[in-house]
């Protein structure tokens, strides 16, 4: 079975709750069962809010130049789906990434049926992690890594680095995930 452990980064603004977020990075690690196949990482040029806020740049470490040089969402999504192949199970830390993917696909009139084959590893972690009590809303990825004594690699809130960290949790509990 093919699994795509992915993480999205999106435009954001600290003081505007109704801000229209757009994906600006897709980071992913592909597995065939437990065997790591490869990675995907691409920045995306935002359309609605093309200028990154200072908060977004600080949070993600993604620069204005990174997104200005990037391809559009439809172009990057096409490359991503070619890389994932058919019949993949998409795994992310929570449901945010799935919802944001649907939102951006809708914005561009693109099919998003692929993302319905999705597992929230955050919620699965809550179900299978018995050694420590887990809050009802779940735990963040960084806290889950600490609970498992796994190091955080790279930069938190960078798509590819978060995907790599989530992949470590995915592998640790591979036989426990409910697919």
GROMACS .gro file of C-alpha atoms in nm:
model
  179
    1UNK     CA    1   0.000   0.000   0.000
    2UNK     CA    2   0.130   0.346  -0.092
    3UNK     CA    3   0.128   0.611   0.181
    4UNK     CA    4   0.199   0.980   0.132
    5UNK     CA    5   0.291   1.151   0.459
    6UNK     CA    6   0.250   1.518   0.378
    7UNK     CA    7   0.245   1.861   0.533
    8UNK     CA    8   0.129   2.192   0.390
    9UNK     CA    9   0.234   2.543   0.473
   10UNK     CA   10  -0.001   2.826   0.389
   11UNK     CA   11  -0.014   3.203   0.387
   12UNK     CA   12  -0.116   3.336   0.727
   13UNK     CA   13  -0.156   3.650   0.932
   14UNK     CA   14  -0.139   3.657   1.309
   15UNK     CA   15  -0.401   3.923   1.376
   16UNK     CA   16  -0.661   3.850   1.108
   17UNK     CA   17  -0.867   3.537   1.189
   18UNK     CA   18  -1.062   3.555   0.860
   19UNK     CA   19  -0.742   3.561   0.652
   20UNK     CA   20  -0.779   3.362   0.328
   21UNK     CA   21  -0.500   3.105   0.360
   22UNK     CA   22  -0.338   2.961   0.047
   23UNK     CA   23  -0.093   2.673   0.022
   24UNK     CA   24   0.264   2.796  -0.029
   25UNK     CA   25   0.451   2.468   0.026
   26UNK     CA   26   0.381   2.098  -0.016
   27UNK     CA   27   0.627   1.867   0.157
   28UNK     CA   28   0.581   1.490   0.145
   29UNK     CA   29   0.746   1.155   0.208
   30UNK     CA   30   0.627   0.854   0.009
   31UNK     CA   31   0.620   0.499   0.145
   32UNK     CA   32   0.533   0.166  -0.008
   33UNK     CA   33   0.419  -0.004   0.310
   34UNK     CA   34   0.714   0.066   0.545
   35UNK     CA   35   0.969   0.125   0.269
   36UNK     CA   36   1.059   0.486   0.206
   37UNK     CA   37   1.041   0.564  -0.166
   38UNK     CA   38   1.127   0.933  -0.181
   39UNK     CA   39   1.034   1.292  -0.103
   40UNK     CA   40   0.854   1.580  -0.270
   41UNK     CA   41   0.897   1.945  -0.182
   42UNK     CA   42   0.775   2.247  -0.372
   43UNK     CA   43   0.691   2.607  -0.299
   44UNK     CA   44   0.376   2.756  -0.452
   45UNK     CA   45   0.313   3.112  -0.568
   46UNK     CA   46   0.003   3.241  -0.385
   47UNK     CA   47  -0.269   3.413  -0.587
   48UNK     CA   48  -0.504   3.588  -0.341
   49UNK     CA   49  -0.240   3.714  -0.096
   50UNK     CA   50   0.079   3.716  -0.303
   51UNK     CA   51   0.280   3.914  -0.046
   52UNK     CA   52   0.372   3.707   0.259
   53UNK     CA   53   0.306   3.873   0.593
   54UNK     CA   54   0.598   3.924   0.833
   55UNK     CA   55   0.426   3.672   1.065
   56UNK     CA   56   0.410   3.409   0.789
   57UNK     CA   57   0.775   3.456   0.694
   58UNK     CA   58   0.883   3.428   1.058
   59UNK     CA   59   0.663   3.124   1.131
   60UNK     CA   60   0.755   2.923   0.821
   61UNK     CA   61   1.099   3.062   0.732
   62UNK     CA   62   0.967   3.077   0.374
   63UNK     CA   63   1.082   3.393   0.198
   64UNK     CA   64   0.902   3.617  -0.047
   65UNK     CA   65   1.162   3.518  -0.304
   66UNK     CA   66   1.082   3.147  -0.249
   67UNK     CA   67   0.716   3.196  -0.344
   68UNK     CA   68   0.780   3.459  -0.613
   69UNK     CA   69   0.998   3.207  -0.800
   70UNK     CA   70   0.751   2.922  -0.751
   71UNK     CA   71   0.494   2.774  -0.987
   72UNK     CA   72   0.120   2.818  -0.944
   73UNK     CA   73  -0.089   2.580  -0.735
   74UNK     CA   74  -0.236   2.394  -1.038
   75UNK     CA   75   0.114   2.332  -1.179
   76UNK     CA   76   0.258   2.211  -0.849
   77UNK     CA   77  -0.047   1.995  -0.770
   78UNK     CA   78  -0.014   1.824  -1.110
   79UNK     CA   79   0.353   1.743  -1.036
   80UNK     CA   80   0.263   1.627  -0.685
   81UNK     CA   81  -0.010   1.392  -0.808
   82UNK     CA   82   0.219   1.253  -1.079
   83UNK     CA   83   0.473   1.184  -0.804
   84UNK     CA   84   0.218   1.019  -0.570
   85UNK     CA   85   0.070   0.794  -0.836
   86UNK     CA   86  -0.278   0.645  -0.813
   87UNK     CA   87  -0.443   0.486  -0.512
   88UNK     CA   88  -0.228   0.648  -0.244
   89UNK     CA   89  -0.338   0.695   0.116
   90UNK     CA   90  -0.264   1.054   0.224
   91UNK     CA   91  -0.155   1.101   0.586
   92UNK     CA   92  -0.118   1.431   0.769
   93UNK     CA   93  -0.102   1.553   1.128
   94UNK     CA   94  -0.469   1.640   1.177
   95UNK     CA   95  -0.736   1.740   0.927
   96UNK     CA   96  -0.613   2.093   0.852
   97UNK     CA   97  -0.399   1.982   0.556
   98UNK     CA   98  -0.687   1.788   0.398
   99UNK     CA   99  -0.924   2.084   0.441
  100UNK     CA  100  -0.671   2.332   0.301
  101UNK     CA  101  -0.602   2.105   0.002
  102UNK     CA  102  -0.976   2.088  -0.073
  103UNK     CA  103  -1.004   2.467  -0.033
  104UNK     CA  104  -0.721   2.538  -0.277
  105UNK     CA  105  -0.841   2.279  -0.529
  106UNK     CA  106  -1.187   2.439  -0.514
  107UNK     CA  107  -1.034   2.785  -0.563
  108UNK     CA  108  -0.879   2.668  -0.891
  109UNK     CA  109  -1.163   2.438  -1.002
  110UNK     CA  110  -0.947   2.126  -0.962
  111UNK     CA  111  -1.058   1.775  -0.868
  112UNK     CA  112  -0.983   1.687  -0.507
  113UNK     CA  113  -1.120   1.334  -0.483
  114UNK     CA  114  -0.766   1.204  -0.427
  115UNK     CA  115  -0.753   1.358  -0.077
  116UNK     CA  116  -1.057   1.170   0.052
  117UNK     CA  117  -0.834   0.866   0.102
  118UNK     CA  118  -0.686   1.038   0.409
  119UNK     CA  119  -0.574   0.945   0.759
  120UNK     CA  120  -0.526   1.198   1.039
  121UNK     CA  121  -0.218   1.058   1.211
  122UNK     CA  122  -0.279   1.302   1.497
  123UNK     CA  123  -0.613   1.135   1.574
  124UNK     CA  124  -0.471   0.787   1.517
  125UNK     CA  125  -0.186   0.871   1.755
  126UNK     CA  126  -0.443   0.961   2.018
  127UNK     CA  127  -0.616   0.624   1.972
  128UNK     CA  128  -0.305   0.406   1.982
  129UNK     CA  129  -0.072   0.589   2.219
  130UNK     CA  130  -0.156   0.433   2.553
  131UNK     CA  131   0.168   0.498   2.745
  132UNK     CA  132   0.083   0.862   2.817
  133UNK     CA  133  -0.252   1.035   2.853
  134UNK     CA  134  -0.328   1.250   2.548
  135UNK     CA  135  -0.549   1.561   2.564
  136UNK     CA  136  -0.888   1.518   2.397
  137UNK     CA  137  -0.794   1.763   2.119
  138UNK     CA  138  -0.481   1.562   2.053
  139UNK     CA  139  -0.121   1.672   2.068
  140UNK     CA  140   0.089   1.870   1.828
  141UNK     CA  141   0.350   1.700   1.617
  142UNK     CA  142   0.637   1.845   1.819
  143UNK     CA  143   0.482   1.722   2.147
  144UNK     CA  144   0.424   1.377   1.997
  145UNK     CA  145   0.790   1.356   1.898
  146UNK     CA  146   0.891   1.448   2.255
  147UNK     CA  147   0.653   1.184   2.397
  148UNK     CA  148   0.825   0.925   2.176
  149UNK     CA  149   1.177   1.054   2.247
  150UNK     CA  150   1.224   1.126   1.878
  151UNK     CA  151   1.425   1.434   1.776
  152UNK     CA  152   1.267   1.718   1.582
  153UNK     CA  153   1.462   1.750   1.260
  154UNK     CA  154   1.483   2.057   1.043
  155UNK     CA  155   1.268   2.366   1.087
  156UNK     CA  156   0.923   2.333   1.242
  157UNK     CA  157   0.655   2.481   1.011
  158UNK     CA  158   0.844   2.396   0.695
  159UNK     CA  159   0.647   2.149   0.486
  160UNK     CA  160   0.923   1.903   0.402
  161UNK     CA  161   1.073   1.907   0.752
  162UNK     CA  162   0.735   1.856   0.919
  163UNK     CA  163   0.658   1.575   0.672
  164UNK     CA  164   0.988   1.408   0.765
  165UNK     CA  165   0.905   1.438   1.136
  166UNK     CA  166   0.551   1.307   1.089
  167UNK     CA  167   0.699   1.019   0.887
  168UNK     CA  168   0.902   0.914   1.192
  169UNK     CA  169   0.581   0.889   1.396
  170UNK     CA  170   0.408   0.712   1.105
  171UNK     CA  171   0.680   0.444   1.098
  172UNK     CA  172   0.689   0.405   1.476
  173UNK     CA  173   0.320   0.312   1.485
  174UNK     CA  174   0.287   0.168   1.134
  175UNK     CA  175   0.129  -0.158   1.249
  176UNK     CA  176  -0.122   0.025   1.469
  177UNK     CA  177  -0.271   0.272   1.220
  178UNK     CA  178  -0.634   0.211   1.132
  179UNK     CA  179  -0.659   0.236   0.754
   0.00000   0.00000   0.00000
